[in-house]
PDB file of C-alpha atoms in Angstrom:
ATOM      1  CA  MET S  21      -8.068 -21.724  24.973  1.00 33.00           C
ATOM      2  CA  GLN S  22      -4.695 -23.017  26.458  1.00 35.00           C
ATOM      3  CA  LEU S  23      -1.898 -20.940  25.128  1.00 33.00           C
ATOM      4  CA  ASN S  24       1.783 -22.340  25.448  1.00 35.00           C
ATOM      5  CA  THR S  25       4.942 -20.539  25.776  1.00 42.00           C
ATOM      6  CA  ASN S  26       5.353 -20.832  21.741  1.00 54.00           C
ATOM      7  CA  THR S  27       1.933 -18.635  21.018  1.00 50.00           C
ATOM      8  CA  ILE S  28       1.663 -14.540  20.822  1.00 55.00           C
ATOM      9  CA  ILE S  29      -1.567 -12.676  20.784  1.00 49.00           C
ATOM     10  CA  ILE S  30      -2.055 -10.014  18.368  1.00 50.00           C
ATOM     11  CA  PRO S  31      -4.753  -7.814  18.672  1.00 47.00           C
ATOM     12  CA  SER S  32      -7.199  -8.192  15.131  1.00 45.00           C
ATOM     13  CA  ASN S  33      -8.197  -4.876  14.443  1.00 43.00           C
ATOM     14  CA  THR S  34      -6.631  -3.270  11.508  1.00 37.00           C
ATOM     15  CA  GLN S  35      -6.105   0.214  10.665  1.00 38.00           C
ATOM     16  CA  ASP S  36      -3.871   0.172   7.186  1.00 39.00           C
ATOM     17  CA  HIS S  37      -4.013   3.692   6.275  1.00 39.00           C
ATOM     18  CA  TRP S  38      -2.651   4.810   9.495  1.00 39.00           C
ATOM     19  CA  THR S  39       0.469   2.432   8.644  1.00 41.00           C
ATOM     20  CA  ASN S  40       0.898   4.122   5.429  1.00 42.00           C
ATOM     21  CA  TYR S  41       0.921   7.615   6.598  1.00 41.00           C
ATOM     22  CA  PHE S  42       3.118   6.839   9.901  1.00 45.00           C
ATOM     23  CA  PHE S  43       6.140   5.165   7.776  1.00 45.00           C
ATOM     24  CA  LYS S  44       6.519   8.298   5.649  1.00 47.00           C
ATOM     25  CA  MET S  45       6.407  10.668   8.534  1.00 50.00           C
ATOM     26  CA  PRO S  46       9.496  12.315   9.875  1.00 52.00           C
ATOM     27  CA  LEU S  47      11.247  10.656  13.304  1.00 49.00           C
ATOM     28  CA  THR S  48      10.186  13.619  15.181  1.00 46.00           C
ATOM     29  CA  VAL S  49       6.309  13.512  14.682  1.00 43.00           C
ATOM     30  CA  LYS S  50       6.885   9.700  14.636  1.00 47.00           C
ATOM     31  CA  LEU S  51       8.044   9.630  18.078  1.00 44.00           C
ATOM     32  CA  SER S  52       4.948  11.970  18.941  1.00 45.00           C
ATOM     33  CA  LEU S  53       2.521  10.186  17.257  1.00 45.00           C
ATOM     34  CA  SER S  54       3.812   6.863  19.238  1.00 44.00           C
ATOM     35  CA  LEU S  55       2.552   8.313  22.527  1.00 40.00           C
ATOM     36  CA  LEU S  56      -0.755   8.670  21.161  1.00 39.00           C
ATOM     37  CA  LEU S  57      -1.212   5.494  19.560  1.00 40.00           C
ATOM     38  CA  LEU S  58      -2.273   2.739  22.217  1.00 37.00           C
ATOM     39  CA  THR S  59      -3.683   0.629  19.097  1.00 35.00           C
ATOM     40  CA  PRO S  60      -1.391  -2.010  17.336  1.00 37.00           C
ATOM     41  CA  VAL S  61      -2.170  -1.392  13.504  1.00 37.00           C
ATOM     42  CA  LEU S  62      -2.024  -4.352  11.401  1.00 36.00           C
ATOM     43  CA  ALA S  63      -1.241  -3.702   7.838  1.00 35.00           C
ATOM     44  CA  ILE S  64      -2.476  -6.863   6.654  1.00 34.00           C
ATOM     45  CA  PRO S  65      -5.822  -8.426   7.127  1.00 33.00           C
ATOM     46  CA  ALA S  66      -5.655 -11.478   9.734  1.00 39.00           C
ATOM     47  CA  THR S  67      -5.999 -14.523   8.335  1.00 35.00           C
ATOM     48  CA  SER S  68      -7.946 -17.791   8.905  1.00 30.00           C
ATOM     49  CA  HIS S  69      -4.812 -19.967   9.306  1.00 32.00           C
ATOM     50  CA  HIS S  70      -4.182 -18.215  12.658  1.00 36.00           C
ATOM     51  CA  ALA S  71      -6.817 -19.361  15.581  1.00 33.00           C
ATOM     52  CA  LYS S  72      -8.586 -16.543  17.547  1.00 33.00           C
ATOM     53  CA  HIS S  73      -8.849 -16.080  21.160  1.00 33.00           C
ATOM     54  CA  HIS S  74     -11.285 -13.650  22.643  1.00 35.00           C
ATOM     55  CA  GLY S  75     -10.970 -11.371  19.454  1.00 37.00           C
ATOM     56  CA  HIS S  76      -7.399 -11.814  19.112  1.00 42.00           C
ATOM     57  CA  ILE S  77      -5.069 -13.337  16.993  1.00 46.00           C
ATOM     58  CA  VAL S  78      -3.267 -16.598  18.304  1.00 52.00           C
ATOM     59  CA  ARG S  79       0.093 -16.838  16.002  1.00 62.00           C
ATOM     60  CA  THR S  80       3.036 -19.568  16.631  1.00 76.00           C
ATOM     61  CA  VAL S  81       6.468 -17.940  16.936  1.00 86.00           C
ATOM     62  CA  PRO S  82       8.788 -19.911  14.787  1.00 84.00           C
ATOM     63  CA  ASN S  83      12.570 -20.521  15.277  1.00 91.00           C
ATOM     64  CA  PHE S  84      14.558 -17.666  14.026  1.00 94.00           C
ATOM     65  CA  THR S  85      18.073 -16.797  13.811  1.00 94.00           C
ATOM     66  CA  SER S  86      19.790 -13.018  14.081  1.00 95.00           C
ATOM     67  CA  LEU S  87      21.051 -11.856  11.124  1.00 96.00           C
ATOM     68  CA  GLY S  88      22.349  -8.125  13.346  1.00 96.00           C
ATOM     69  CA  CYS S  89      22.187  -4.804  12.273  1.00 97.00           C
ATOM     70  CA  TYR S  90      20.943  -3.675   8.981  1.00 97.00           C
ATOM     71  CA  THR S  91      20.448  -0.092   6.718  1.00 96.00           C
ATOM     72  CA  GLU S  92      17.108   0.256   5.359  1.00 94.00           C
ATOM     73  CA  ALA S  93      17.225   0.040   1.607  1.00 91.00           C
ATOM     74  CA  SER S  94      18.107   3.056  -0.381  1.00 89.00           C
ATOM     75  CA  SER S  95      14.604   3.554  -1.701  1.00 87.00           C
ATOM     76  CA  GLY S  96      11.507   1.296  -0.306  1.00 87.00           C
ATOM     77  CA  ARG S  97      12.146  -0.842   2.741  1.00 92.00           C
ATOM     78  CA  ALA S  98      14.822  -3.308   3.246  1.00 94.00           C
ATOM     79  CA  ILE S  99      12.009  -5.913   3.228  1.00 93.00           C
ATOM     80  CA  GLU S 100       8.568  -5.096   2.543  1.00 85.00           C
ATOM     81  CA  LEU S 101       5.830  -7.595   1.803  1.00 82.00           C
ATOM     82  CA  ALA S 102       3.845  -6.953   5.161  1.00 87.00           C
ATOM     83  CA  SER S 103       4.209  -4.308   8.284  1.00 93.00           C
ATOM     84  CA  TYR S 104       2.680  -3.215  11.465  1.00 94.00           C
ATOM     85  CA  SER S 105       3.586  -1.104  14.296  1.00 95.00           C
ATOM     86  CA  SER S 106       2.464  -1.462  17.976  1.00 95.00           C
ATOM     87  CA  ASN S 107       3.529   0.131  21.325  1.00 96.00           C
ATOM     88  CA  SER S 108       3.960  -3.359  22.502  1.00 96.00           C
ATOM     89  CA  MET S 109       6.234  -4.654  19.970  1.00 97.00           C
ATOM     90  CA  THR S 110       8.629  -7.219  20.557  1.00 96.00           C
ATOM     91  CA  THR S 111      11.177  -9.510  18.569  1.00 97.00           C
ATOM     92  CA  GLN S 112       8.814 -12.444  19.503  1.00 95.00           C
ATOM     93  CA  SER S 113       5.685 -10.783  18.277  1.00 95.00           C
ATOM     94  CA  CYS S 114       7.113  -9.762  15.219  1.00 96.00           C
ATOM     95  CA  ALA S 115       8.575 -13.364  14.461  1.00 95.00           C
ATOM     96  CA  ALA S 116       4.788 -14.493  15.168  1.00 93.00           C
ATOM     97  CA  PHE S 117       3.067 -11.824  12.768  1.00 92.00           C
ATOM     98  CA  CYS S 118       5.704 -12.636  10.012  1.00 92.00           C
ATOM     99  CA  ALA S 119       5.512 -16.428  10.575  1.00 89.00           C
ATOM    100  CA  SER S 120       4.888 -17.024   6.848  1.00 83.00           C
ATOM    101  CA  TYR S 121       7.852 -14.991   5.519  1.00 88.00           C
ATOM    102  CA  ARG S 122      11.445 -16.080   5.191  1.00 90.00           C
ATOM    103  CA  PHE S 123      12.807 -12.598   7.089  1.00 95.00           C
ATOM    104  CA  PHE S 124      11.469 -10.226   9.412  1.00 96.00           C
ATOM    105  CA  GLY S 125      13.245  -7.344  11.248  1.00 97.00           C
ATOM    106  CA  THR S 126      12.498  -4.556  13.881  1.00 98.00           C
ATOM    107  CA  GLU S 127      12.970  -1.042  13.590  1.00 97.00           C
ATOM    108  CA  TYR S 128      12.277   2.361  15.300  1.00 97.00           C
ATOM    109  CA  GLY S 129      11.005   0.367  18.383  1.00 97.00           C
ATOM    110  CA  ARG S 130       7.752  -0.399  17.389  1.00 96.00           C
ATOM    111  CA  GLU S 131       7.469  -1.121  13.614  1.00 97.00           C
ATOM    112  CA  CYS S 132       7.868  -4.738  12.418  1.00 97.00           C
ATOM    113  CA  PHE S 133       8.411  -5.683   8.532  1.00 96.00           C
ATOM    114  CA  CYS S 134       8.404  -9.112   6.810  1.00 93.00           C
ATOM    115  CA  GLY S 135       9.484 -10.236   3.489  1.00 88.00           C
ATOM    116  CA  ASN S 136      11.022 -13.165   1.232  1.00 85.00           C
ATOM    117  CA  ALA S 137      14.083 -11.223  -0.072  1.00 85.00           C
ATOM    118  CA  LEU S 138      16.215  -8.523   1.325  1.00 90.00           C
ATOM    119  CA  ALA S 139      16.872  -5.652  -0.803  1.00 91.00           C
ATOM    120  CA  ALA S 140      20.248  -5.161  -2.453  1.00 89.00           C
ATOM    121  CA  SER S 141      21.127  -1.773  -0.863  1.00 92.00           C
ATOM    122  CA  ALA S 142      20.067  -2.925   2.869  1.00 93.00           C
ATOM    123  CA  VAL S 143      23.533  -3.644   4.025  1.00 94.00           C
ATOM    124  CA  PRO S 144      24.818  -4.985   7.285  1.00 95.00           C
ATOM    125  CA  THR S 145      25.929  -2.120   9.499  1.00 95.00           C
ATOM    126  CA  SER S 146      27.537  -2.028  13.057  1.00 94.00           C
ATOM    127  CA  SER S 147      25.990   0.910  14.317  1.00 94.00           C
ATOM    128  CA  GLY S 148      22.207   2.521  14.591  1.00 96.00           C
ATOM    129  CA  CYS S 149      20.218  -0.612  16.389  1.00 97.00           C
ATOM    130  CA  SER S 150      19.843   0.976  19.751  1.00 96.00           C
ATOM    131  CA  MET S 151      16.269   1.575  20.467  1.00 97.00           C
ATOM    132  CA  SER S 152      14.696  -0.828  23.043  1.00 98.00           C
ATOM    133  CA  CYS S 153      11.592  -2.374  21.719  1.00 97.00           C
ATOM    134  CA  ALA S 154       8.515  -0.720  23.127  1.00 97.00           C
ATOM    135  CA  GLY S 155       7.069  -3.762  24.421  1.00 96.00           C
ATOM    136  CA  LYS S 156      10.054  -5.257  26.024  1.00 96.00           C
ATOM    137  CA  PRO S 157      12.888  -2.413  26.724  1.00 97.00           C
ATOM    138  CA  ALA S 158      15.539  -5.167  27.202  1.00 97.00           C
ATOM    139  CA  GLN S 159      15.217  -6.199  23.665  1.00 97.00           C
ATOM    140  CA  THR S 160      16.704  -4.125  20.631  1.00 97.00           C
ATOM    141  CA  CYS S 161      14.180  -3.102  17.775  1.00 98.00           C
ATOM    142  CA  GLY S 162      16.215  -1.194  15.076  1.00 97.00           C
ATOM    143  CA  GLY S 163      16.530   2.751  15.111  1.00 96.00           C
ATOM    144  CA  ALA S 164      16.342   5.300  12.877  1.00 95.00           C
ATOM    145  CA  SER S 165      16.790   3.795   9.551  1.00 94.00           C
ATOM    146  CA  ARG S 166      18.650   0.635  11.038  1.00 97.00           C
ATOM    147  CA  ILE S 167      16.390  -2.847  10.837  1.00 97.00           C
ATOM    148  CA  SER S 168      17.462  -5.381  13.485  1.00 97.00           C
ATOM    149  CA  LEU S 169      17.200  -8.464  11.139  1.00 97.00           C
ATOM    150  CA  TYR S 170      16.151 -12.071  11.756  1.00 97.00           C
ATOM    151  CA  ARG S 171      15.915 -14.940   9.541  1.00 94.00           C
ATOM    152  CA  ASN S 172      12.763 -17.376   9.936  1.00 94.00           C
ATOM    153  CA  ASN S 173      14.218 -20.811  10.267  1.00 92.00           C
ATOM    154  CA  ASP S 174      10.376 -22.565  10.065  1.00 91.00           C
ATOM    155  CA  TYR S 175       9.841 -20.974   6.397  1.00 89.00           C
ATOM    156  CA  VAL S 176       8.625 -22.940   4.003  1.00 85.00           C
ATOM    157  CA  ALA S 177       8.468 -21.430   0.190  1.00 84.00           C
ATOM    158  CA  PRO S 178       4.958 -21.082  -0.745  1.00 85.00           C
ATOM    159  CA  ALA S 179       4.120 -22.417  -4.240  1.00 90.00           C
ATOM    160  CA  VAL S 180       1.809 -22.557  -7.084  1.00 93.00           C
ATOM    161  CA  ALA S 181      -1.226 -24.616  -6.193  1.00 93.00           C
ATOM    162  CA  GLY S 182      -2.703 -27.112  -8.149  1.00 93.00           C
ATOM    163  CA  VAL S 183      -6.589 -26.566  -9.019  1.00 95.00           C
ATOM    164  CA  PRO S 184      -9.007 -29.281  -9.913  1.00 95.00           C
ATOM    165  CA  GLY S 185     -10.683 -28.640 -13.306  1.00 95.00           C
ATOM    166  CA  ARG S 186      -7.810 -25.360 -13.926  1.00 96.00           C
ATOM    167  CA  VAL S 187      -4.583 -25.053 -15.568  1.00 95.00           C
ATOM    168  CA  TYR S 188      -2.304 -22.915 -14.121  1.00 96.00           C
ATOM    169  CA  LEU S 189      -1.015 -20.087 -16.821  1.00 95.00           C
ATOM    170  CA  GLY S 190       1.686 -17.585 -15.161  1.00 95.00           C
ATOM    171  CA  CYS S 191       2.146 -14.773 -13.259  1.00 94.00           C
ATOM    172  CA  HIS S 192       0.311 -12.077 -15.101  1.00 96.00           C
ATOM    173  CA  SER S 193       0.066  -8.234 -14.806  1.00 95.00           C
ATOM    174  CA  GLU S 194      -3.316  -6.106 -14.418  1.00 94.00           C
ATOM    175  CA  GLY S 195      -4.506  -3.810 -17.373  1.00 82.00           C
ATOM    176  CA  GLU S 196      -3.766  -0.439 -17.619  1.00 84.00           C
ATOM    177  CA  GLY S 197      -6.903   1.450 -16.648  1.00 87.00           C
ATOM    178  CA  GLU S 198      -8.897  -1.661 -16.274  1.00 91.00           C
ATOM    179  CA  ARG S 199      -9.446  -4.631 -14.546  1.00 94.00           C
ATOM    180  CA  LEU S 200      -7.759  -7.970 -16.423  1.00 96.00           C
ATOM    181  CA  LEU S 201     -10.680 -10.006 -15.106  1.00 97.00           C
ATOM    182  CA  PRO S 202     -13.571  -7.522 -14.878  1.00 96.00           C
ATOM    183  CA  ASP S 203     -16.828  -9.855 -14.465  1.00 97.00           C
ATOM    184  CA  ARG S 204     -16.813 -10.839 -11.013  1.00 97.00           C
ATOM    185  CA  SER S 205     -14.869 -10.066  -7.756  1.00 97.00           C
ATOM    186  CA  ALA S 206     -14.706 -12.759  -5.160  1.00 98.00           C
ATOM    187  CA  PRO S 207     -12.258 -11.120  -2.006  1.00 97.00           C
ATOM    188  CA  SER S 208     -11.969 -12.929   1.384  1.00 96.00           C
ATOM    189  CA  ASP S 209      -9.500 -12.978   4.125  1.00 94.00           C
ATOM    190  CA  THR S 210      -9.549 -16.819   3.732  1.00 95.00           C
ATOM    191  CA  GLN S 211      -8.878 -16.546   0.189  1.00 97.00           C
ATOM    192  CA  THR S 212      -7.487 -19.728  -1.701  1.00 97.00           C
ATOM    193  CA  PRO S 213      -6.888 -21.058  -5.170  1.00 97.00           C
ATOM    194  CA  GLN S 214      -9.642 -23.494  -4.658  1.00 97.00           C
ATOM    195  CA  LYS S 215     -11.974 -21.147  -3.264  1.00 97.00           C
ATOM    196  CA  CYS S 216     -11.591 -18.436  -6.065  1.00 98.00           C
ATOM    197  CA  ALA S 217     -11.806 -21.170  -8.549  1.00 97.00           C
ATOM    198  CA  ALA S 218     -15.313 -22.241  -7.031  1.00 97.00           C
ATOM    199  CA  ALA S 219     -16.263 -18.670  -7.385  1.00 98.00           C
ATOM    200  CA  CYS S 220     -15.447 -18.336 -10.781  1.00 97.00           C
ATOM    201  CA  ALA S 221     -17.285 -21.436 -11.614  1.00 96.00           C
ATOM    202  CA  GLY S 222     -18.589 -20.973 -15.127  1.00 96.00           C
ATOM    203  CA  PHE S 223     -16.029 -18.319 -16.050  1.00 97.00           C
ATOM    204  CA  ARG S 224     -12.758 -19.278 -18.502  1.00 96.00           C
ATOM    205  CA  TYR S 225     -10.186 -17.359 -16.049  1.00 97.00           C
ATOM    206  CA  ALA S 226      -9.523 -17.150 -12.427  1.00 98.00           C
ATOM    207  CA  GLY S 227      -6.997 -14.554 -10.891  1.00 98.00           C
ATOM    208  CA  LEU S 228      -5.828 -13.917  -7.572  1.00 98.00           C
ATOM    209  CA  GLU S 229      -4.114 -10.584  -6.354  1.00 97.00           C
ATOM    210  CA  TYR S 230      -3.032  -9.228  -3.023  1.00 94.00           C
ATOM    211  CA  GLY S 231      -3.393 -12.403  -1.250  1.00 94.00           C
ATOM    212  CA  ARG S 232      -6.957 -12.186  -0.506  1.00 95.00           C
ATOM    213  CA  GLU S 233      -8.519 -10.978  -3.743  1.00 97.00           C
ATOM    214  CA  CYS S 234     -10.062 -13.222  -6.724  1.00 98.00           C
ATOM    215  CA  TRP S 235     -11.073 -12.329  -9.402  1.00 98.00           C
ATOM    216  CA  CYS S 236     -13.068 -14.053 -12.901  1.00 98.00           C
ATOM    217  CA  GLY S 237     -13.673 -12.971 -16.407  1.00 97.00           C
ATOM    218  CA  ASN S 238     -14.090 -14.959 -19.952  1.00 96.00           C
ATOM    219  CA  ALA S 239     -11.245 -12.827 -21.623  1.00 95.00           C
ATOM    220  CA  LEU S 240      -8.097 -11.214 -20.461  1.00 95.00           C
ATOM    221  CA  HIS S 241      -8.369  -7.213 -20.606  1.00 94.00           C
ATOM    222  CA  GLY S 242      -4.286  -6.175 -21.166  1.00 91.00           C
ATOM    223  CA  GLY S 243      -1.670  -6.436 -19.034  1.00 91.00           C
ATOM    224  CA  GLY S 244       0.577  -9.128 -19.983  1.00 93.00           C
ATOM    225  CA  PHE S 245       2.514 -12.417 -18.593  1.00 94.00           C
ATOM    226  CA  VAL S 246       5.821 -11.393 -15.974  1.00 93.00           C
ATOM    227  CA  GLY S 247       7.949 -13.298 -14.333  1.00 91.00           C
ATOM    228  CA  GLU S 248       7.057 -15.798 -11.764  1.00 90.00           C
ATOM    229  CA  ALA S 249       8.796 -13.920  -9.055  1.00 87.00           C
ATOM    230  CA  GLU S 250       6.576 -11.291  -9.091  1.00 91.00           C
ATOM    231  CA  CYS S 251       3.493 -13.264  -8.024  1.00 93.00           C
ATOM    232  CA  SER S 252       4.837 -13.384  -4.073  1.00 87.00           C
ATOM    233  CA  PHE S 253       2.316 -12.969  -1.838  1.00 89.00           C
ATOM    234  CA  VAL S 254       0.836 -15.597  -0.046  1.00 88.00           C
ATOM    235  CA  CYS S 255      -2.754 -16.974  -0.170  1.00 93.00           C
ATOM    236  CA  ALA S 256      -4.833 -15.323   2.913  1.00 91.00           C
ATOM    237  CA  GLY S 257      -6.164 -18.957   3.420  1.00 92.00           C
ATOM    238  CA  ASP S 258      -3.040 -20.904   2.944  1.00 91.00           C
ATOM    239  CA  ALA S 259       0.422 -19.376   3.645  1.00 85.00           C
ATOM    240  CA  GLY S 260       1.843 -22.194   1.572  1.00 89.00           C
ATOM    241  CA  ALA S 261       0.277 -21.067  -1.608  1.00 94.00           C
ATOM    242  CA  LEU S 262       0.664 -18.332  -3.879  1.00 95.00           C
ATOM    243  CA  CYS S 263      -2.100 -15.487  -4.384  1.00 96.00           C
ATOM    244  CA  GLY S 264      -0.653 -12.591  -6.824  1.00 95.00           C
ATOM    245  CA  ALA S 265       0.717  -9.240  -5.446  1.00 92.00           C
ATOM    246  CA  GLY S 266       0.193  -5.617  -5.869  1.00 92.00           C
ATOM    247  CA  ASN S 267      -0.995  -5.571  -9.637  1.00 94.00           C
ATOM    248  CA  ARG S 268      -0.304  -9.033 -10.364  1.00 96.00           C
ATOM    249  CA  LEU S 269      -2.135 -12.255 -10.401  1.00 97.00           C
ATOM    250  CA  THR S 270      -1.673 -15.745 -10.473  1.00 97.00           C
ATOM    251  CA  LEU S 271      -3.736 -16.659 -13.210  1.00 97.00           C
ATOM    252  CA  TYR S 272      -5.844 -19.820 -13.980  1.00 97.00           C
ATOM    253  CA  GLU S 273      -7.608 -21.171 -16.965  1.00 96.00           C
ATOM    254  CA  THR S 274     -10.484 -23.672 -17.357  1.00 95.00           C
ATOM    255  CA  VAL S 275      -9.321 -26.911 -18.608  1.00 88.00           C
ATOM    256  CA  GLN S 276     -11.202 -27.093 -21.971  1.00 74.00           C
ATOM    257  CA  PRO S 277     -12.757 -30.291 -23.277  1.00 65.00           C
ATOM    258  CA  PRO S 278     -10.800 -31.629 -26.816  1.00 61.00           C
ATOM    259  CA  ALA S 279     -12.815 -30.222 -30.011  1.00 59.00           C
ATOM    260  CA  ASN S 280     -14.184 -33.512 -30.581  1.00 56.00           C
ATOM    261  CA  GLY S 281     -15.375 -34.336 -27.083  1.00 47.00           C
ATOM    262  CA  THR S 282     -13.214 -37.160 -26.823  1.00 47.00           C
ATOM    263  CA  ALA S 283     -10.632 -37.728 -24.383  1.00 45.00           C
TER     264      ALA S 283
END
């Protein structure tokens, strides 16, 4: 496959648990581990809408604008829908990884974060973004609790997808201590609302969660409808569609025919 200058190749092997632990470690431990971790860690699975090249994911670098240096959020992350870390981090590789999101940013020289909204407690700062990018020292990749923030100018907001034979009900929370839709599970790294609906054929409800999960059932077990903004994850197989979030399902119901069988 011939690549142009607007593509980035990212190793496709993932180690989610390392990412979760790494970001919670003290800075001194992070710096020590940075010398040992030679394999990039992706916090979300590779998705099908990115071409593959010899076992790697090929992603297009979007047009982007620098927003400057920002502080991290006082609680959580400034942007936190997806992330990965790499000893070959550059601004462009982070931009490519976050191509489906409104914002992206680099931190600690080797960390990349993506999101569609900026935490209110993350504010501009004139100092702290002083670490060189691990993969390109001429670039700056944030600092300690400082993120070099960018806006993706090519971002198109995802939307609830229409599914033939199904009606969209809304964003629904998971049940307490049980699955909202426990009858069938059909996860996929190429998940779309249409694919989930097909997997849930014969079931009244189909719900998408975490971008790649699909759940089916004939009754709703607990939970309740929540604000639409809480279902913010894009689908693993369609970056233009929404597929729930953590403990949130984009919920569809089979279109029921009229009781008398007539239109």
